[in-house]
Coordinates of C-alpha atoms in Angstrom, one line a residue:
M234 CA 1.8 -30.8 -29.8
T235 CA 3.6 -27.3 -29.9
S236 CA 4.1 -25.8 -33.3
S237 CA 7.9 -26.7 -32.9
A238 CA 7.2 -30.0 -33.0
R239 CA 7.2 -32.7 -35.7
R240 CA 3.1 -33.4 -37.0
Q241 CA 2.8 -37.1 -36.8
R242 CA 2.4 -38.8 -40.1
V243 CA -0.7 -40.8 -40.2
C244 CA -1.3 -44.0 -42.8
I245 CA -4.6 -45.0 -43.4
L246 CA -5.2 -48.0 -44.5
G247 CA -8.9 -47.7 -46.4
S248 CA -9.4 -44.2 -46.8
T249 CA -12.4 -44.5 -49.0
G250 CA -14.4 -45.8 -46.7
S251 CA -16.0 -44.3 -44.0
I252 CA -14.0 -44.8 -41.2
G253 CA -11.0 -43.9 -43.6
T254 CA -13.3 -40.4 -44.8
S255 CA -13.7 -39.6 -41.3
T256 CA -10.5 -39.8 -40.3
L257 CA -9.2 -37.1 -42.7
D258 CA -12.6 -35.4 -41.4
V259 CA -10.4 -35.5 -37.8
I260 CA -7.1 -34.2 -39.5
A261 CA -8.7 -31.6 -40.9
L262 CA -9.7 -30.3 -37.6
H263 CA -5.9 -30.5 -36.8
P264 CA -3.6 -29.6 -39.6
D265 CA -0.5 -28.3 -37.2
T266 CA -0.5 -31.7 -35.9
F267 CA -1.2 -34.7 -38.4
E268 CA -0.6 -35.1 -41.6
V269 CA -1.1 -37.5 -44.3
F270 CA 1.6 -39.7 -45.4
A271 CA -0.2 -42.3 -47.5
L272 CA -3.8 -43.4 -48.7
T273 CA -4.9 -46.6 -49.5
G274 CA -8.2 -47.7 -51.4
Q275 CA -9.7 -50.6 -52.9
R276 CA -12.3 -50.2 -55.9
R277 CA -13.4 -46.5 -55.5
V278 CA -10.3 -45.2 -57.7
D279 CA -12.3 -41.8 -58.3
E280 CA -12.9 -40.9 -54.2
L281 CA -9.1 -42.0 -53.9
F282 CA -8.0 -39.7 -56.4
A283 CA -9.5 -37.0 -54.7
Q284 CA -8.1 -37.5 -51.1
I285 CA -5.2 -37.8 -53.2
V286 CA -5.2 -34.3 -54.2
R287 CA -6.7 -32.5 -51.2
W288 CA -4.3 -34.3 -48.9
R289 CA -1.0 -34.5 -51.1
P290 CA 0.3 -37.8 -49.1
R291 CA 3.6 -39.0 -50.4
F292 CA 2.4 -42.6 -51.0
A293 CA -1.0 -44.1 -52.5
A294 CA -1.8 -47.8 -52.6
V295 CA -4.2 -50.2 -55.2
P296 CA -4.7 -53.8 -55.1
D297 CA -3.9 -54.8 -58.4
A298 CA -1.7 -53.1 -61.5
A299 CA -3.6 -52.1 -64.0
A300 CA -5.8 -49.5 -60.9
A301 CA -2.2 -48.5 -59.6
N302 CA -1.2 -47.7 -63.6
E303 CA -4.6 -46.0 -64.3
L304 CA -4.4 -44.0 -61.0
G305 CA -0.9 -43.2 -61.3
A306 CA -1.0 -41.6 -64.9
R307 CA -3.8 -39.3 -63.5
V308 CA -1.9 -38.2 -60.3
K309 CA 1.2 -37.7 -62.7
A310 CA -1.3 -35.5 -65.3
A311 CA -2.2 -33.4 -62.2
G312 CA 0.8 -32.6 -61.5
I313 CA 1.3 -34.2 -58.0
A314 CA 4.6 -36.4 -56.8
T315 CA 2.4 -39.2 -54.7
E316 CA 4.1 -42.4 -55.9
V317 CA 1.0 -44.9 -56.5
L318 CA 1.7 -48.7 -55.2
A319 CA 0.0 -51.4 -56.5
G320 CA -0.8 -55.0 -54.2
A321 CA -1.1 -56.2 -50.6
K322 CA 2.2 -56.6 -50.0
A323 CA 2.3 -52.6 -50.8
L324 CA 0.0 -52.5 -47.8
E325 CA 2.3 -53.8 -45.7
E326 CA 5.3 -51.7 -46.5
L327 CA 3.3 -48.7 -46.0
A328 CA 2.2 -49.9 -42.4
S329 CA 5.4 -50.4 -41.6
H330 CA 7.2 -47.7 -43.1
P331 CA 9.9 -46.0 -40.7
D332 CA 8.3 -42.5 -41.4
V333 CA 4.3 -43.4 -40.5
D334 CA 3.8 -42.7 -36.4
Q335 CA 0.5 -44.0 -36.5
V336 CA -1.7 -46.6 -38.9
M337 CA -5.5 -46.4 -39.1
A338 CA -6.6 -49.8 -39.9
A339 CA -9.8 -49.8 -41.8
I340 CA -9.9 -52.4 -44.5
V341 CA -13.0 -54.3 -43.6
G342 CA -12.1 -58.3 -43.3
A343 CA -9.9 -60.8 -43.3
A344 CA -7.6 -58.8 -46.0
G345 CA -6.8 -56.5 -43.5
L346 CA -4.8 -58.9 -41.0
P347 CA -1.6 -58.7 -43.0
S348 CA -1.0 -54.7 -42.9
C349 CA -1.9 -54.7 -39.3
L350 CA 0.5 -57.7 -38.4
A351 CA 3.2 -55.4 -40.0
A352 CA 1.8 -52.3 -38.5
A353 CA 2.0 -54.2 -35.1
R354 CA 5.4 -55.8 -35.9
A355 CA 6.8 -52.2 -36.3
G356 CA 6.1 -50.8 -33.3
K357 CA 3.7 -48.3 -34.8
R358 CA 0.3 -46.8 -32.8
L359 CA -2.0 -49.2 -34.9
L360 CA -5.5 -47.3 -34.3
L361 CA -7.2 -50.8 -34.9
A362 CA -11.0 -50.5 -36.6
N363 CA -10.8 -53.6 -38.6
K364 CA -12.2 -56.1 -35.9
E365 CA -11.7 -59.3 -38.3
A366 CA -7.5 -58.7 -37.5
L367 CA -8.6 -59.9 -33.8
V368 CA -11.1 -62.4 -34.8
V369 CA -8.9 -64.2 -37.3
G370 CA -5.5 -63.7 -36.0
G371 CA -6.1 -63.7 -31.8
Q372 CA -3.0 -64.5 -30.0
L373 CA -0.7 -64.4 -33.1
F374 CA -2.3 -60.5 -33.6
V375 CA -2.0 -59.8 -29.7
D376 CA 1.9 -61.6 -29.6
A377 CA 2.9 -59.2 -32.1
V378 CA 2.0 -56.2 -30.6
K379 CA 3.5 -57.3 -28.0
Q380 CA 6.9 -58.1 -29.6
G381 CA 7.0 -55.1 -31.8
G382 CA 6.3 -52.6 -28.6
A383 CA 3.3 -51.2 -30.7
T384 CA 0.4 -49.0 -29.2
L385 CA -2.7 -50.6 -29.9
I386 CA -5.6 -48.7 -29.6
P387 CA -9.4 -49.8 -30.6
I388 CA -11.3 -47.3 -33.0
D389 CA -15.1 -49.5 -32.6
S390 CA -17.4 -47.3 -30.6
E391 CA -17.8 -50.0 -28.2
H392 CA -14.0 -50.6 -28.0
S393 CA -13.1 -47.3 -27.6
A394 CA -15.8 -47.0 -25.4
I395 CA -14.3 -50.1 -22.5
F396 CA -10.6 -48.5 -23.5
Q397 CA -11.8 -45.1 -22.2
C398 CA -13.7 -46.6 -18.6
L399 CA -10.8 -49.0 -17.6
P400 CA -8.3 -48.4 -15.5
T401 CA -4.5 -46.8 -17.8
D402 CA -2.7 -50.1 -16.5
P403 CA -3.5 -53.1 -18.5
A404 CA -1.8 -54.9 -15.6
A405 CA -5.1 -53.7 -13.1
W406 CA -7.8 -54.7 -15.2
N407 CA -8.2 -58.2 -14.2
D408 CA -8.5 -57.3 -10.7
T409 CA -11.0 -54.4 -11.2
V410 CA -13.3 -55.4 -13.8
D411 CA -16.0 -58.0 -13.0
H412 CA -17.1 -58.0 -16.6
I413 CA -17.9 -55.7 -19.4
I414 CA -21.4 -55.1 -21.7
L415 CA -21.0 -53.8 -25.2
T416 CA -24.2 -52.2 -26.2
A417 CA -25.7 -52.9 -29.2
S418 CA -28.3 -50.4 -31.5
G419 CA -30.6 -53.7 -32.1
G420 CA -30.0 -52.9 -36.1
P421 CA -33.3 -51.8 -38.2
F422 CA -35.0 -54.9 -37.2
R423 CA -34.7 -55.3 -33.5
T424 CA -38.5 -55.2 -33.7
R425 CA -39.6 -57.0 -36.7
D426 CA -40.8 -60.2 -36.8
P427 CA -38.6 -62.8 -36.8
A428 CA -40.7 -65.0 -38.7
T429 CA -40.3 -62.3 -41.4
L430 CA -36.5 -62.1 -41.9
G431 CA -36.3 -64.0 -45.3
D432 CA -37.8 -61.5 -47.1
V433 CA -35.5 -58.5 -46.0
T434 CA -33.7 -57.2 -49.3
P435 CA -30.3 -55.6 -48.6
D436 CA -31.2 -51.9 -48.8
Q437 CA -33.2 -52.7 -46.0
A438 CA -30.5 -54.4 -44.2
C439 CA -28.3 -51.2 -45.0
A440 CA -30.7 -48.6 -43.5
H441 CA -29.0 -48.3 -40.0
P442 CA -31.3 -46.4 -37.6
N443 CA -28.2 -45.0 -35.8
W444 CA -24.9 -45.3 -38.1
V445 CA -23.6 -44.2 -41.2
M446 CA -21.7 -47.5 -42.4
G447 CA -20.7 -49.8 -45.4
R448 CA -22.6 -52.5 -46.5
K449 CA -20.5 -55.3 -45.2
I450 CA -21.1 -53.7 -42.2
S451 CA -24.4 -52.2 -42.2
V452 CA -25.2 -56.3 -42.5
D453 CA -23.5 -57.5 -39.8
S454 CA -25.4 -55.1 -37.3
A455 CA -28.7 -55.9 -39.1
T456 CA -27.8 -60.0 -38.1
M457 CA -26.0 -58.9 -34.7
M458 CA -22.4 -60.9 -36.4
N459 CA -21.0 -57.4 -36.1
K460 CA -22.0 -57.6 -32.0
A461 CA -20.2 -61.5 -32.1
L462 CA -17.3 -60.3 -33.8
E463 CA -16.9 -57.6 -31.4
V464 CA -17.4 -59.9 -28.5
I465 CA -14.3 -62.2 -29.9
E466 CA -12.6 -58.6 -30.5
A467 CA -12.6 -57.5 -26.9
R468 CA -12.0 -61.2 -25.9
W469 CA -8.5 -60.1 -27.1
L470 CA -8.1 -56.5 -26.7
F471 CA -8.7 -57.0 -23.0
D472 CA -7.9 -60.4 -22.1
L473 CA -10.9 -61.3 -20.5
P474 CA -12.5 -65.3 -20.8
P475 CA -15.7 -65.1 -23.0
E476 CA -17.9 -65.3 -19.8
R477 CA -17.0 -61.9 -18.3
I478 CA -18.2 -59.9 -21.6
Q479 CA -22.1 -59.4 -22.1
V480 CA -24.0 -57.9 -24.4
V481 CA -27.1 -55.8 -24.1
I482 CA -29.1 -53.9 -27.2
H483 CA -29.6 -50.3 -26.0
P484 CA -31.4 -48.6 -29.3
Q485 CA -30.2 -45.1 -28.5
S486 CA -27.1 -45.6 -29.2
I487 CA -25.9 -42.9 -26.7
I488 CA -24.0 -45.1 -23.9
H489 CA -21.2 -47.0 -26.4
S490 CA -20.8 -49.4 -23.4
M491 CA -19.8 -50.6 -20.2
V492 CA -17.5 -51.8 -17.5
V493 CA -18.6 -53.3 -14.2
A494 CA -16.1 -52.9 -11.7
R495 CA -15.7 -55.1 -8.7
D496 CA -17.1 -53.4 -6.6
G497 CA -20.4 -53.5 -8.4
A498 CA -19.9 -49.6 -10.0
V499 CA -20.8 -49.4 -13.9
L500 CA -18.8 -46.6 -15.6
A501 CA -19.7 -45.7 -18.9
Q502 CA -18.8 -43.5 -21.9
L503 CA -21.7 -41.6 -23.6
G504 CA -21.4 -39.5 -26.5
T505 CA -23.4 -39.0 -30.1
P506 CA -23.3 -41.8 -32.3
D507 CA -20.5 -40.5 -34.8
M508 CA -17.2 -42.2 -35.1
K509 CA -15.2 -39.0 -35.4
G510 CA -15.2 -39.1 -31.6
P511 CA -13.3 -42.8 -31.2
I512 CA -11.3 -41.8 -34.0
A513 CA -10.1 -38.3 -32.4
F514 CA -9.5 -40.4 -29.0
G515 CA -7.0 -42.9 -30.6
M516 CA -5.4 -40.3 -32.6
S517 CA -4.3 -37.9 -29.4
W518 CA -4.0 -40.7 -26.4
P519 CA -3.6 -40.7 -23.6
A520 CA -4.5 -36.6 -24.8
R521 CA -8.1 -35.2 -26.0
M522 CA -8.6 -33.4 -29.1
D523 CA -11.2 -31.4 -30.7
S524 CA -13.5 -34.5 -32.7
G525 CA -15.8 -32.8 -34.8
C526 CA -18.6 -34.8 -33.2
E527 CA -22.1 -32.6 -32.4
P528 CA -22.3 -32.2 -28.5
L529 CA -24.6 -34.5 -26.1
D530 CA -27.4 -32.7 -25.4
F531 CA -28.9 -34.1 -22.1
M532 CA -31.6 -31.9 -22.5
K533 CA -32.3 -33.4 -25.6
M534 CA -32.4 -36.7 -24.5
K535 CA -36.2 -38.9 -23.5
A536 CA -34.9 -42.3 -22.5
L537 CA -32.4 -44.5 -22.4
T538 CA -33.7 -47.8 -22.7
F539 CA -32.0 -51.3 -22.7
E540 CA -33.4 -54.9 -24.1
E541 CA -31.9 -58.2 -23.6
A542 CA -30.4 -59.9 -27.3
D543 CA -33.1 -61.7 -28.6
A544 CA -31.6 -65.3 -29.5
V545 CA -34.9 -65.5 -31.8
R546 CA -34.3 -63.0 -33.2
F547 CA -30.2 -62.4 -33.8
P548 CA -29.1 -66.2 -33.5
G549 CA -25.8 -65.0 -34.7
L550 CA -24.7 -63.1 -32.1
H551 CA -24.4 -66.4 -29.8
L552 CA -21.8 -68.0 -32.2
S553 CA -18.9 -65.7 -30.6
W554 CA -19.0 -67.0 -27.3
A555 CA -19.0 -71.4 -28.6
A556 CA -16.6 -70.1 -31.3
L557 CA -14.4 -68.6 -28.4
R558 CA -14.7 -71.9 -25.9
A559 CA -14.0 -74.1 -29.8
E560 CA -10.7 -75.1 -30.5
P561 CA -8.3 -72.6 -32.0
G562 CA -9.2 -71.2 -35.6
S563 CA -13.1 -72.0 -34.7
T564 CA -13.3 -67.4 -35.0
T565 CA -11.5 -67.8 -38.1
V566 CA -13.7 -70.1 -39.7
L567 CA -16.7 -68.0 -38.0
N568 CA -15.4 -65.2 -39.7
A569 CA -14.9 -66.3 -43.2
A570 CA -18.0 -67.8 -43.7
N571 CA -19.9 -64.6 -42.7
E572 CA -18.2 -63.0 -45.4
I573 CA -18.8 -65.0 -47.9
A574 CA -22.9 -65.3 -46.8
V575 CA -23.1 -61.5 -46.9
E576 CA -21.5 -61.1 -49.9
A577 CA -24.1 -64.0 -51.5
F578 CA -26.9 -61.5 -49.4
L579 CA -25.9 -58.6 -51.0
A580 CA -25.2 -60.0 -54.7
G581 CA -29.2 -61.2 -54.1
R582 CA -27.5 -64.7 -54.0
L583 CA -28.8 -66.0 -50.7
R584 CA -31.5 -65.0 -48.0
F585 CA -31.0 -62.9 -45.4
D586 CA -31.9 -65.3 -42.7
G587 CA -29.4 -67.9 -44.4
I588 CA -26.3 -66.0 -43.4
H589 CA -27.0 -67.5 -39.8
R590 CA -27.4 -71.0 -41.3
V591 CA -24.0 -70.5 -43.9
N592 CA -22.1 -69.7 -40.5
A593 CA -23.2 -72.4 -38.2
Q594 CA -22.8 -75.0 -41.1
A595 CA -19.6 -73.5 -41.6
L596 CA -18.4 -73.9 -38.1
E597 CA -20.3 -77.4 -37.5
Q598 CA -17.9 -78.7 -41.7
V599 CA -14.7 -77.0 -41.3
L600 CA -13.3 -77.6 -37.5
P601 CA -14.1 -81.1 -36.8
A602 CA -11.4 -81.7 -39.9
G603 CA -8.6 -79.9 -38.1
G604 CA -8.4 -75.6 -37.2
D605 CA -4.6 -74.4 -36.9
A606 CA -4.0 -70.9 -35.6
S607 CA -0.2 -71.0 -35.1
S608 CA 1.0 -69.0 -38.3
V609 CA -0.2 -66.5 -40.2
E610 CA 0.1 -69.4 -43.5
A611 CA -2.4 -72.0 -41.2
L612 CA -5.0 -69.3 -40.3
I613 CA -5.1 -68.2 -44.4
A614 CA -5.3 -71.8 -45.2
L615 CA -8.2 -71.9 -42.6
D616 CA -9.9 -68.9 -44.1
A617 CA -9.4 -70.5 -47.5
R618 CA -11.0 -74.3 -46.3
A619 CA -14.1 -72.2 -44.8
R620 CA -14.9 -70.0 -47.4
D621 CA -15.1 -73.1 -49.9
A622 CA -17.2 -74.9 -47.0
A623 CA -19.5 -71.6 -46.8
R624 CA -19.9 -70.4 -51.2
A625 CA -21.1 -74.7 -51.2
H626 CA -23.9 -73.9 -48.4
V627 CA -24.5 -70.8 -50.0
G628 CA -25.6 -73.0 -53.4
R629 CA -27.1 -75.5 -51.7
L630 CA -29.6 -73.0 -50.1
A631 CA -30.1 -71.3 -53.2
E632 CA -31.1 -74.6 -55.2
Q633 CA -33.7 -74.3 -52.6
R634 CA -34.9 -71.5 -52.9

């Protein structure tokens, strides 16, 4: 971007999380290209306030009025002109604001769907780090992107890698691609005896060997539910049927994913395990810019190894293909149940190996009663039913301990 061009205004939904802070790190490298227009946070009000002091955005938003009043008073006392908003609707307003150019969607979980839909319908460059928007929204979300004329760029390292390896014209994807391969590190329990997984503690599950992530995503990586959700996300991002999406364990996290072409050629994207890479790519696409990542040093690599995803150790992974082949709404149920199960595990109410049991049970119990995925309202209702079923099963498993 030339110095005479207007800076791109960025709205970061979930600015205090790992993706949000990495996005700010990238923006700091390119102050003449980007400006922070809006920041939103959930519970880390002190961190959000520090970001407001540093970046002076036009807007900030938090979930409830009490937090907004507290934050607003601190902002005013600091002599900062940032306007503080409250509530879920504020997120949608900021994501679709006419002055916003790019939206980093980094809110974790199904709670990020409404703001993602708002950005899509408003035709924004939508940098999607919230995989649940596609897992829950599916066809509804894809349609919103098309109707709004939005530019959808995946930020998950695996989907960013696939995007970088695909032809630039999406119309050519189906004819040139045989299948895609999502790589997975295997998490902290890749070599652990599956019979001992019931004794895993939250701190152990959150100690990822390669990536620095939030606790919920870290647990998902340990169970491989994170990869299950990525399979579902890939189905919608790249318009591929489930049977053309594969997963392989790659412990080094150097190859972030691969595309296998019709002629047998394999295209892979490599890099250090640092989310600033895909973030910078998404913000600058179709150009490239400095990400601040440490360069990949081939001379320091000892080996690149690959393993089959073990269905005994990672049973949750295989629920993704089952949900994609089931009736509409199945992936919504799976995601909702998993959020409840992970929350219970982190709170000490559920064993680690109970997460899969809760997820599988929710799919069996909720969907026979009917699943409607035709509207946001229907998805919210289905999500609520799945959460109720998951909570009930968590309670039953707790009584058996």
